[in-house]
């Protein structure tokens, strides 16, 4: 623990928040149709697809478009993976991916999870990577943003019928947000030393004089969208721990920034579009608060280190599984940001964190990936918790609950609870079954509570659409490919559908005027309340499972018990 | 307030509690309990643990612990039932009285309405809508209806608790009669407007009993939240069996059930319906009958109150506020003249002149009038009143009438009203008051300033309402000048002058279009559209049938001031519900810390570190959490029935206060409570 370490946390979170602010305003202008510098391109796409961009959709039409688009994307990706052996650009001569793995991978990329049960370099052809995976890196992110914008419009409009046009939102978020940002970040990464080449590899002579083949490729472009779209699927197998994917201190900060900037910005976009920027700022504050506290806890634990190892004479913090060039501080911040934001890219192995240091990233995912969450999915996720907070505590001011002038009634509560139910059902349900089926326990690397943590982390990562893994866990088995695949699928769409139903119910309601008697939904009190409700509704149900995994492991570590 | 003779729900007496205990057991019937999903789940698992207990007992296995868990689970269910039963019991005694009057009444049915002398006795419950009945002195009015002929005084004490009879007559705004009330004198011909089971009395019976109580929209939504939480914790507890197996912990069913029941929101689940019934009951005690729970909730949401000026904001009568003498007339002289001219004046204005003279000017009015005085009563043609005594001809009245009188006293002299007089009259008119001229023969003495007196405490009330975010709008038939003056004095936010029913309706529509909820009260038939349009429409019991049908609340005392209290009651109901929900949910944190270490103490002794309360044994920890969970329901019943303390504050300060009290309190209280129970349990060697 060093002063410089704390200083970096205290500087970096506000920097991310401050840069998100103008981006959020810009995004609001994009979705309100006030940004037009690529209008001809935009119109060209609409004409090609036969879309009338001026015709808006109701919530049902919008949802149908989301699901149809994603189903088609899934089918296409699944087909590419199965047939990659006979398709284009297959110099390595890979065969088609087997069904369970193809299902898992296709789901993983359409749901913005990027859980990688396969080994990239050894399984997939260049064509499958480029045409299949990279496409989904963009459009799955754009899908999330579109749903969040539809929900935002539901709050912004009064007694309306439509929530926007999915195809327009999809096109605009790709064209005006993801592509330009990806371009800038990719160029910056190239400048900072990340390779961007179509060559496959080159040979180098090491200091010892040995020959080493070093794999390169179009990494910078892929890394940029992997971070910006909260996808997380790395170019190299060890992801951003790889010295070419994330070579320096500065590429590391740039990538961390790229992970959270869009999710944070969308909170501001929300405030902008409902014409009450303070409300968006309150959501942003809750997100930043959790990031700040999470970074602090993980950094404190990781730099305090493991007493068992220290008793062996190894001085200092816990450096197992961490890159020396990143140290405890940048590994801790990355771990919190990548799990808080549903990204899943890693620059250190979370499996090797101290028990409680590993608990924090896991818990951030279990809270529903809303702090700040995935692009779009973070915003609509935190809005569901806001609806619950307002519903419970709003009554305490003596009015029936309302948020931003919209009455929160049975329908909204039902849909929010359905969405809240998804996480415990899939995480705890599949973890419990996996923990007692004898065949499934073979995937675990470690005995004792840490083994349970590995299973728990895998399903948490899947249901939360995060995609990071507790390394050491073998997920490429039919059981895990199928169950984690289902977790990802439901963790995405079993939340999107209720969110769209909430949007449909809210958009039709009148927007009531605010008064002195209206429940205040900005300011420190509400920020604290929302944080509390997120912890209690999103987190409390995981307490028993966490007690049996990381928490007991922590106490065992203190008692010097090893396995 | 003393006027509101309540339908007093009996205070919680021994008798009531005894009956409620009986009801609590009757409510164990799962068919009835399924309406309350959280408590229903508790009952199911209580049954499960009981079966296991009996199995252990028969098998000779140690059963003491599971037996105690089972017992406390049943107590949890019973306590929840008891809360509802006590709340319902408070209205039941009154419902019984009301029902008796409903069933035993015989009606004089006019089978040929043209011929009043021909009638047939039929039971009241057989009457149909459109039937015409005759009600004579001493008869109970058989059902709700419209008076089509006659005038009578009616005792409505059965409904309103007010024993002074009221006049009911055909035509106009006093034509509605209510079943169950008694005609005291004269007779009425009534056309029945309510069928069997749907009369005002029937609705009142159903409401006070709470039997037909429909869940309100917010209650339905809250129930969904509670069901959702129950499912979430069901998942957490069921999966814990699998996770525990991995960790080598053998978790028995009773302890898992104990964990489940302490985590699911039994506290609010058990108290929710009691809170709702108690809220309706508080309104009823206040002599306001809400036609639906939705209306009670809506009253908490009101942003704009439309208040009638007369009776609500002002006392309703103009009162003398000042005597202004013209130059050359002494104050003493004008006060004396005013008193003399008003001695026999029985109008409110006249009495207020005497009161003002006595209070402000120390001029006591004589016990008897001066000898030989001839009093002139007010008449609509002269618009003057006064006295002739000892050759003086004192007159007071409308300014132009007084001027005309003074001129007429001495027709040969050119008459000129004193400039000071004209100025005073103008000043009074501008301020919204009424000037009353005073003359002694042809000599103008001065002006009496009559004022619409604003109730002294009303300005503070409106300030409170404003702090709560509620706008007040005064509705009056006065001209804009007068209205503006009174509005300024009373501190209302807006006013509608020269208001017609159409104006009211338009105003309500305008407020609603800008996203506000509006409450109003009214009595006349022409108020019906506005009452129906308003989000909360309080109809006066004395009003017409049309008005009563249009409103969603009826004020049995016909007191428009109560609109303000109705809003408060609605808010208090919602606050109670929210506070107890928050409390219930916040409780869960402590229960985890009690139970989780206890569950795994054998397999994973290191988790003992989470036993922050230092509970004595694992069994005691689990039992204490379950006991706390049951007892907290009982402990909170009084709060649920009484409602949380309500203060007219803005939302931000209310939230801060209640969040600290019930949110933080909900976190802390169970830590203390469970620890204390644990001490007791281990002292008694229960576990």
Tab-separated table of C-alpha atoms in Angstrom, chain A residues 388 391-402 407-411 413-415 417 420-421 424-425 428-433 435-436 441 444 446-453 455-456 510-520 525-526 529 536-537 540-545 547-548 551-552 555-556 559 561, chain B residues 217-218 220-222 224-225 228-229 231-233 235-236 238-247 259 294 297-298 300-303 466-470 514-517 570-572 574-579 581-582 585-586 588-589 592-593 596 600 603-604 606-607 609-610 650-652 654-656 658-659 662 667:
chain	number	residue	atom	x	y	z
A	388	UNK	CA	-37.255	-0.561	-6.581
A	391	UNK	CA	-40.988	2.067	-4.662
A	392	UNK	CA	-39.843	1.015	-1.197
A	393	UNK	CA	-38.632	4.288	0.217
A	394	UNK	CA	-40.871	6.591	-1.816
A	395	UNK	CA	-43.842	5.624	0.327
A	396	UNK	CA	-42.047	7.057	3.341
A	397	UNK	CA	-42.709	10.608	2.151
A	398	UNK	CA	-46.439	9.911	2.104
A	399	UNK	CA	-47.074	9.636	-1.611
A	400	UNK	CA	-47.488	6.666	-3.863
A	401	UNK	CA	-44.096	6.058	-5.427
A	402	UNK	CA	-43.053	7.960	-8.511
A	407	UNK	CA	-45.999	6.555	-11.104
A	408	UNK	CA	-44.350	3.272	-10.172
A	409	UNK	CA	-47.072	0.669	-9.979
A	410	UNK	CA	-47.594	-3.079	-9.973
A	411	UNK	CA	-46.398	-3.657	-13.524
A	413	UNK	CA	-42.406	-3.601	-9.771
A	414	UNK	CA	-43.264	-6.992	-11.231
A	415	UNK	CA	-40.865	-6.542	-14.138
A	417	UNK	CA	-38.439	-8.131	-9.576
A	420	UNK	CA	-33.710	-9.133	-10.103
A	421	UNK	CA	-34.665	-12.801	-9.864
A	424	UNK	CA	-29.775	-15.541	-8.029
A	425	UNK	CA	-31.730	-18.131	-9.988
A	428	UNK	CA	-26.996	-19.905	-7.243
A	429	UNK	CA	-29.097	-22.541	-8.987
A	430	UNK	CA	-26.422	-23.769	-11.381
A	431	UNK	CA	-23.634	-23.357	-8.800
A	432	UNK	CA	-25.510	-25.506	-6.295
A	433	UNK	CA	-26.208	-28.217	-8.865
A	435	UNK	CA	-21.340	-28.302	-6.552
A	436	UNK	CA	-23.010	-31.641	-5.916
A	441	UNK	CA	-16.340	-31.102	-9.936
A	444	UNK	CA	-12.225	-27.343	-10.471
A	446	UNK	CA	-8.424	-26.115	-6.234
A	447	UNK	CA	-9.857	-27.962	-3.275
A	448	UNK	CA	-11.752	-26.389	-0.424
A	449	UNK	CA	-13.714	-23.159	-0.501
A	450	UNK	CA	-11.680	-21.818	-3.386
A	451	UNK	CA	-13.070	-24.556	-5.624
A	452	UNK	CA	-16.578	-23.396	-4.780
A	453	UNK	CA	-15.538	-19.843	-5.564
A	455	UNK	CA	-17.777	-22.462	-9.882
A	456	UNK	CA	-19.601	-19.509	-8.354
A	510	UNK	CA	-48.341	11.032	-17.898
A	511	UNK	CA	-45.274	12.761	-16.530
A	512	UNK	CA	-46.391	14.390	-13.299
A	513	UNK	CA	-45.071	17.710	-12.137
A	514	UNK	CA	-42.571	17.785	-9.291
A	515	UNK	CA	-43.242	19.701	-6.095
A	516	UNK	CA	-41.916	20.092	-2.565
A	517	UNK	CA	-43.751	16.895	-1.717
A	518	UNK	CA	-42.091	14.848	-4.433
A	519	UNK	CA	-39.624	12.207	-3.403
A	520	UNK	CA	-36.189	13.676	-4.183
A	525	UNK	CA	-29.566	10.998	0.574
A	526	UNK	CA	-30.916	9.306	-2.520
A	529	UNK	CA	-30.459	5.000	-0.452
A	536	UNK	CA	-29.694	-5.423	-0.038
A	537	UNK	CA	-31.743	-6.431	-3.093
A	540	UNK	CA	-27.923	-10.054	0.235
A	541	UNK	CA	-29.059	-13.298	-1.359
A	542	UNK	CA	-25.468	-14.120	-2.321
A	543	UNK	CA	-24.203	-13.740	1.215
A	544	UNK	CA	-24.549	-17.447	2.179
A	545	UNK	CA	-22.766	-18.581	-0.990
A	547	UNK	CA	-19.686	-17.043	3.125
A	548	UNK	CA	-18.952	-20.601	2.012
A	551	UNK	CA	-15.304	-15.383	3.214
A	552	UNK	CA	-14.512	-18.671	4.916
A	555	UNK	CA	-10.697	-16.742	7.741
A	556	UNK	CA	-8.914	-19.989	6.873
A	559	UNK	CA	-5.784	-19.352	10.484
A	561	UNK	CA	-5.127	-23.431	6.754
B	217	UNK	CA	-53.103	-0.618	-6.334
B	218	UNK	CA	-50.097	0.222	-4.210
B	220	UNK	CA	-50.902	-5.022	-4.962
B	221	UNK	CA	-47.571	-3.684	-6.176
B	222	UNK	CA	-46.043	-4.070	-2.728
B	224	UNK	CA	-45.578	-8.376	-5.829
B	225	UNK	CA	-42.354	-7.039	-4.375
B	228	UNK	CA	-40.465	-11.542	-5.497
B	229	UNK	CA	-38.298	-11.267	-2.401
B	231	UNK	CA	-38.804	-16.299	-4.275
B	232	UNK	CA	-35.308	-14.797	-4.255
B	233	UNK	CA	-34.683	-15.999	-0.702
B	235	UNK	CA	-33.681	-19.752	-4.216
B	236	UNK	CA	-30.912	-18.644	-1.849
B	238	UNK	CA	-32.685	-24.084	-1.350
B	239	UNK	CA	-29.366	-23.714	-3.174
B	240	UNK	CA	-27.626	-23.375	0.167
B	241	UNK	CA	-28.374	-27.061	0.735
B	242	UNK	CA	-26.264	-27.884	-2.344
B	243	UNK	CA	-23.492	-25.408	-1.516
B	244	UNK	CA	-23.422	-26.651	2.060
B	245	UNK	CA	-23.061	-30.231	0.840
B	246	UNK	CA	-19.964	-29.182	-1.125
B	247	UNK	CA	-18.528	-27.634	2.014
B	259	UNK	CA	-33.189	-19.143	7.712
B	294	UNK	CA	-57.514	3.775	-4.119
B	297	UNK	CA	-53.948	6.480	-1.526
B	298	UNK	CA	-54.735	9.169	-4.075
B	300	UNK	CA	-51.808	11.242	-0.171
B	301	UNK	CA	-50.709	12.168	-3.682
B	302	UNK	CA	-52.722	15.360	-3.995
B	303	UNK	CA	-50.825	18.370	-5.341
B	466	UNK	CA	-47.021	24.525	0.880
B	467	UNK	CA	-44.045	22.991	2.652
B	468	UNK	CA	-45.528	19.583	1.814
B	469	UNK	CA	-45.710	20.667	-1.819
B	470	UNK	CA	-49.476	21.142	-1.908
B	514	UNK	CA	-49.864	19.912	-16.200
B	515	UNK	CA	-49.368	16.718	-14.238
B	516	UNK	CA	-50.966	17.515	-10.883
B	517	UNK	CA	-53.475	15.588	-8.821
B	570	UNK	CA	-53.719	9.422	3.150
B	571	UNK	CA	-50.103	10.420	3.553
B	572	UNK	CA	-49.850	8.800	6.934
B	574	UNK	CA	-48.561	5.479	2.805
B	575	UNK	CA	-45.798	6.504	5.183
B	576	UNK	CA	-46.679	3.734	7.613
B	577	UNK	CA	-46.599	1.189	4.839
B	578	UNK	CA	-43.275	2.431	3.483
B	579	UNK	CA	-41.630	2.737	6.872
B	581	UNK	CA	-41.469	-2.200	4.605
B	582	UNK	CA	-38.099	-0.510	4.928
B	585	UNK	CA	-36.167	-5.409	4.703
B	586	UNK	CA	-33.356	-3.790	6.701
B	588	UNK	CA	-32.418	-9.135	7.119
B	589	UNK	CA	-28.812	-8.059	7.523
B	592	UNK	CA	-27.751	-13.354	8.357
B	593	UNK	CA	-25.120	-12.573	10.953
B	596	UNK	CA	-24.971	-18.135	8.845
B	600	UNK	CA	-21.674	-23.946	9.471
B	603	UNK	CA	-18.073	-27.930	9.070
B	604	UNK	CA	-16.361	-24.546	8.842
B	606	UNK	CA	-13.704	-20.352	10.954
B	607	UNK	CA	-17.061	-18.763	10.034
B	609	UNK	CA	-15.759	-15.011	13.151
B	610	UNK	CA	-19.015	-13.716	11.646
B	650	UNK	CA	-41.363	18.587	2.742
B	651	UNK	CA	-40.472	15.278	1.153
B	652	UNK	CA	-36.731	15.668	1.644
B	654	UNK	CA	-39.589	13.424	5.766
B	655	UNK	CA	-37.356	11.019	3.893
B	656	UNK	CA	-34.313	11.897	5.979
B	658	UNK	CA	-38.014	8.174	8.262
B	659	UNK	CA	-34.962	6.681	6.618
B	662	UNK	CA	-36.868	2.939	10.075
B	667	UNK	CA	-30.516	-2.401	10.661
